[in-house]
JSON list of C-alpha atoms in Angstrom, two decimals:
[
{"chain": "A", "resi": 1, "resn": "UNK", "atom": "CA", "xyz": [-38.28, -67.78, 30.19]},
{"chain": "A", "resi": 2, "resn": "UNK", "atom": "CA", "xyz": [-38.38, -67.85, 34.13]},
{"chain": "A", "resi": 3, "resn": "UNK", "atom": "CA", "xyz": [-38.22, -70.86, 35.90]},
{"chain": "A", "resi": 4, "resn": "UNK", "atom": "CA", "xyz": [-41.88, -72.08, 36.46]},
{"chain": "A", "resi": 5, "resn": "UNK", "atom": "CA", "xyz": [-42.70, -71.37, 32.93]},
{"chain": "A", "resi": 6, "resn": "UNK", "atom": "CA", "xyz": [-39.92, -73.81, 32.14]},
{"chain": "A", "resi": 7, "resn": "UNK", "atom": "CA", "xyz": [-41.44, -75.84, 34.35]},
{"chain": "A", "resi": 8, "resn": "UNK", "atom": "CA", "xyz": [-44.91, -75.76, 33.06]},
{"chain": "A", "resi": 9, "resn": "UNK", "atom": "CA", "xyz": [-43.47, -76.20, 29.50]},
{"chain": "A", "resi": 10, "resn": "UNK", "atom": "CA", "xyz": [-41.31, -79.42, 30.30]},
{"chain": "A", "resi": 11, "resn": "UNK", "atom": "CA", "xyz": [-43.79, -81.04, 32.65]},
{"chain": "A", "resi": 12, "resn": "UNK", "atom": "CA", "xyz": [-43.67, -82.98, 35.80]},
{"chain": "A", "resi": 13, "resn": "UNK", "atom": "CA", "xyz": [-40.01, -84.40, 34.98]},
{"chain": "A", "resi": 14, "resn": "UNK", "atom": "CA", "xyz": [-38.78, -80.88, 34.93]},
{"chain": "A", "resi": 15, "resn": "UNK", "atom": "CA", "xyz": [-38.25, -80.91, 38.66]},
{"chain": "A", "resi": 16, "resn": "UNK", "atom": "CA", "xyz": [-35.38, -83.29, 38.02]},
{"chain": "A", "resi": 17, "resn": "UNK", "atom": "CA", "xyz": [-34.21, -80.88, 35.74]},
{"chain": "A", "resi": 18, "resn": "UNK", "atom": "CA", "xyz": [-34.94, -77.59, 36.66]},
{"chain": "A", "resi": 19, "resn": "UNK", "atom": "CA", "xyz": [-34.28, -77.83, 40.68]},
{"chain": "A", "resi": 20, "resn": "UNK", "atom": "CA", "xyz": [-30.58, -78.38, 40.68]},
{"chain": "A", "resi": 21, "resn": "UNK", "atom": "CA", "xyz": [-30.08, -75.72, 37.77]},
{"chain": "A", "resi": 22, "resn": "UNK", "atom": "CA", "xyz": [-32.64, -73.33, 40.07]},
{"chain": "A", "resi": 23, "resn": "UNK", "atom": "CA", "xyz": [-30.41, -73.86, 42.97]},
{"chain": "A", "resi": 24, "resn": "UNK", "atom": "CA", "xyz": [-27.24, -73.08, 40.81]},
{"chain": "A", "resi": 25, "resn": "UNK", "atom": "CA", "xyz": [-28.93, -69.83, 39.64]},
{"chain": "A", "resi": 26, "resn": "UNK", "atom": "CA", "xyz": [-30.06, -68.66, 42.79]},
{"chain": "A", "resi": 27, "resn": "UNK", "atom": "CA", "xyz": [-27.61, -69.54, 45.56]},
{"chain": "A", "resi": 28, "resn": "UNK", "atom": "CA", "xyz": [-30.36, -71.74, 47.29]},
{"chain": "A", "resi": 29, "resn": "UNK", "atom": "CA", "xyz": [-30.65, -75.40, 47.74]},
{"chain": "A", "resi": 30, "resn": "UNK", "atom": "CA", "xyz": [-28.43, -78.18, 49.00]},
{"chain": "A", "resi": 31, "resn": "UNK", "atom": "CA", "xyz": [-24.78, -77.91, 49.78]},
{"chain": "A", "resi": 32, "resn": "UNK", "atom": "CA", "xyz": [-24.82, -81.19, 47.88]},
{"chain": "A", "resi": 33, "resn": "UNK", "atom": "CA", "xyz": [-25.67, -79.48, 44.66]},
{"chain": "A", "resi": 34, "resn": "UNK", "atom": "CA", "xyz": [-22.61, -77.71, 43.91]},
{"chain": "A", "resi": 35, "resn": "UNK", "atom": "CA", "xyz": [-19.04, -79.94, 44.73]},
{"chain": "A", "resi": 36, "resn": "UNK", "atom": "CA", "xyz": [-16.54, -78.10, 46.40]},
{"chain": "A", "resi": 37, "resn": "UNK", "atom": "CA", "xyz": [-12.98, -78.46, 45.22]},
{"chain": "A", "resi": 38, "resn": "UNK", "atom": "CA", "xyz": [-10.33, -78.12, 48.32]},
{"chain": "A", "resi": 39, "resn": "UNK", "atom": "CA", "xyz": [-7.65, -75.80, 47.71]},
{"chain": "A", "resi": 40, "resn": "UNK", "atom": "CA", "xyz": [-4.71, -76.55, 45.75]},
{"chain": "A", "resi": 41, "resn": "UNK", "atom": "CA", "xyz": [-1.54, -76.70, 48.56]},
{"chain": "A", "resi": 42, "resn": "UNK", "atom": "CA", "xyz": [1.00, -74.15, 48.17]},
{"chain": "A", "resi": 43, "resn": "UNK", "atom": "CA", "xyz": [3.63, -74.91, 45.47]},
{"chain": "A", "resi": 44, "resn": "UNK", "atom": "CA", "xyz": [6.98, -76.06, 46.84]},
{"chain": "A", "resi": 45, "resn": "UNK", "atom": "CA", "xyz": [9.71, -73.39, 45.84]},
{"chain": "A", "resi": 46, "resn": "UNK", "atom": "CA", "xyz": [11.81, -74.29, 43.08]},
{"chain": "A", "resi": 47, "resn": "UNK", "atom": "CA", "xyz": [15.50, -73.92, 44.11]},
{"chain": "A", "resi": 48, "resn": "UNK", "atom": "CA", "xyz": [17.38, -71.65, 41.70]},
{"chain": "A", "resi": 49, "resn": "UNK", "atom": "CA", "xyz": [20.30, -73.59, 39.81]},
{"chain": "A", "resi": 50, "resn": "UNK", "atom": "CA", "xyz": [22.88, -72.68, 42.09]},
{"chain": "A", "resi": 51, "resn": "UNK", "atom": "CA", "xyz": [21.50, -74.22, 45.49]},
{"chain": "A", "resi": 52, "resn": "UNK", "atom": "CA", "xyz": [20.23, -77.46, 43.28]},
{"chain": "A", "resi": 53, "resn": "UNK", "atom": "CA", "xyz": [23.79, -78.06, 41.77]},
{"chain": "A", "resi": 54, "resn": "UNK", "atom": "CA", "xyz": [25.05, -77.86, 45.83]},
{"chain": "A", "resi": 55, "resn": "UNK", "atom": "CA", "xyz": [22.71, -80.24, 47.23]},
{"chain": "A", "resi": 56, "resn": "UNK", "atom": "CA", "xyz": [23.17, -82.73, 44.16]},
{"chain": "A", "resi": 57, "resn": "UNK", "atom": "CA", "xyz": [27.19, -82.27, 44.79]},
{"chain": "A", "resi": 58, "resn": "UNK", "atom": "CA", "xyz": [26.62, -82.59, 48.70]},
{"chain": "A", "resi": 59, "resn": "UNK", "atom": "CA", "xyz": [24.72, -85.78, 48.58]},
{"chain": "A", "resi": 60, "resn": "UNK", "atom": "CA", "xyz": [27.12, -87.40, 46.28]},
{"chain": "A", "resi": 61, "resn": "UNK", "atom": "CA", "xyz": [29.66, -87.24, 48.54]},
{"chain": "A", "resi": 62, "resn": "UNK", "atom": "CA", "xyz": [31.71, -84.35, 47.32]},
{"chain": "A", "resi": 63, "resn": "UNK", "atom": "CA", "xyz": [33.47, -81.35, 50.13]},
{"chain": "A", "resi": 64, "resn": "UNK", "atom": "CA", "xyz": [31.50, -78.65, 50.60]},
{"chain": "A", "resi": 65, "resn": "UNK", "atom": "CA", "xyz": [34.74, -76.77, 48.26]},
{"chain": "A", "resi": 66, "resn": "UNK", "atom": "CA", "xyz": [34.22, -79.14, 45.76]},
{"chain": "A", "resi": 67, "resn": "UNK", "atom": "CA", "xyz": [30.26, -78.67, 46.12]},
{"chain": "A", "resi": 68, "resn": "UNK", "atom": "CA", "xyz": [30.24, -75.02, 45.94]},
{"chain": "A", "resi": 69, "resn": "UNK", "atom": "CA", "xyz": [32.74, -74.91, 42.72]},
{"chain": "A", "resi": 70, "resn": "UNK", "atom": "CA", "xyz": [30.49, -77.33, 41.34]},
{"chain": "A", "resi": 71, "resn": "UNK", "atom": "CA", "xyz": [27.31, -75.30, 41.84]},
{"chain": "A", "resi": 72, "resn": "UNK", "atom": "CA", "xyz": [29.13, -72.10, 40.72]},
{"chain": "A", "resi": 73, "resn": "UNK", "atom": "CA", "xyz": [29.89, -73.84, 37.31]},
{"chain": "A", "resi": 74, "resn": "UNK", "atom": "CA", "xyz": [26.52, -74.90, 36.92]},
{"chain": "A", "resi": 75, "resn": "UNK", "atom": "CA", "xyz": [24.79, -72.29, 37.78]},
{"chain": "A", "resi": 76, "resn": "UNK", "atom": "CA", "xyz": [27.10, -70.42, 35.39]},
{"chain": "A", "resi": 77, "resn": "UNK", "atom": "CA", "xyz": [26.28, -72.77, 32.42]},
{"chain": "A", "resi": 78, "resn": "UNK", "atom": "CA", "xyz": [22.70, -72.45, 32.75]},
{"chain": "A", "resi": 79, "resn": "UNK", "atom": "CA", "xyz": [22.94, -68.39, 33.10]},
{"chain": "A", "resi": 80, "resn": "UNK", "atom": "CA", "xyz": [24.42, -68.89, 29.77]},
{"chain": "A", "resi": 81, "resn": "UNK", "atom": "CA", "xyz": [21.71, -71.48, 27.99]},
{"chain": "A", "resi": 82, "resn": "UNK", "atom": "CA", "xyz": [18.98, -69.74, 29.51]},
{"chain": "A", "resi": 83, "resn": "UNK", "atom": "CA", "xyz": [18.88, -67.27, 26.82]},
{"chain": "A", "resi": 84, "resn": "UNK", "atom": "CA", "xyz": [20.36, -69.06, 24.31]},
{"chain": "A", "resi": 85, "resn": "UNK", "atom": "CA", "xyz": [18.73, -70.46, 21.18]},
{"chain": "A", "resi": 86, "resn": "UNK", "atom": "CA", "xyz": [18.19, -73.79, 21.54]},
{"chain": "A", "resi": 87, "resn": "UNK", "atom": "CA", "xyz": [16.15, -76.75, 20.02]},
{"chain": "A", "resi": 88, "resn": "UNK", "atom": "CA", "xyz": [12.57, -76.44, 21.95]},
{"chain": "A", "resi": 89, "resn": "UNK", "atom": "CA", "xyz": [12.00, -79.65, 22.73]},
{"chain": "A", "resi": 90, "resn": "UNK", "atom": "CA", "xyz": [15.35, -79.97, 24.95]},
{"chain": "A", "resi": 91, "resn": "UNK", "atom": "CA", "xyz": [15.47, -79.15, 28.28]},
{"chain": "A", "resi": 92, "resn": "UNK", "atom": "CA", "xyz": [18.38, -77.38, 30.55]},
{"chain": "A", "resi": 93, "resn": "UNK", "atom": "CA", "xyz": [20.75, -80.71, 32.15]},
{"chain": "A", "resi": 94, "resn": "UNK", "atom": "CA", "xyz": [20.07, -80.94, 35.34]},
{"chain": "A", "resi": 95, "resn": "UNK", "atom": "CA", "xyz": [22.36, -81.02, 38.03]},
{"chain": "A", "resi": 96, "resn": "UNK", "atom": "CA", "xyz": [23.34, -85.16, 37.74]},
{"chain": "A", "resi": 97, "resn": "UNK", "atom": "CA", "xyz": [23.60, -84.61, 33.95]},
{"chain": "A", "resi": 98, "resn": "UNK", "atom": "CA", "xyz": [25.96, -81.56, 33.79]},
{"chain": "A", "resi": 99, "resn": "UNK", "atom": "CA", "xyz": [29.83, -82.35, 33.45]},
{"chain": "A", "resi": 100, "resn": "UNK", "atom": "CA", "xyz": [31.94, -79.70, 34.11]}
]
């Protein structure tokens, strides 16, 4: 069924109806029609374990030594529980919870 037949068949309210769908269909009609979304903003980039555990260890005060050993034995442990089997519903520590 083509448009105007659709319109003939609902009536004079069909304009309500049928114009915005119309303008969907074709391309034509108001900008107003159709809402444009903005695009999403580029996802931050996770930091891999390693450089996480550092920053954690540097802003609580430790030596950069003491940082780095820190972030090599976390970054360690979750290598290790990454492909372990592990009850689903807990997560990997995170940087703050992990005691060496």
């Amino acid at each position: 069924m083509t448009m105007p037949s659709l319109r003939r068949t609902i009536g004079p309210a069909a304009n309500s109806v049928v114009a915005p769908i119309a303008a969907l269909l074709t391309g034509k009609g108001s900008e107003a029609a159709v809402p444009v979304q903005p695009p999403a903003p580029p996802a931050s980039p996770k930091l891999d374990p390693w450089h996480e555990a550092f920053s954690y260890a540097k802003s609580s005060g430790l030596s950069r030594a003491s940082a780095q050993d820190f972030a090599d034995h976390y970054a360690a442990y979750i290598e290790d529980r990454t492909n372990e089997i592990r009850y689903p519903d807990l997560p990997l520590p995170t940087p703050s919870e992990f005691i060496p």
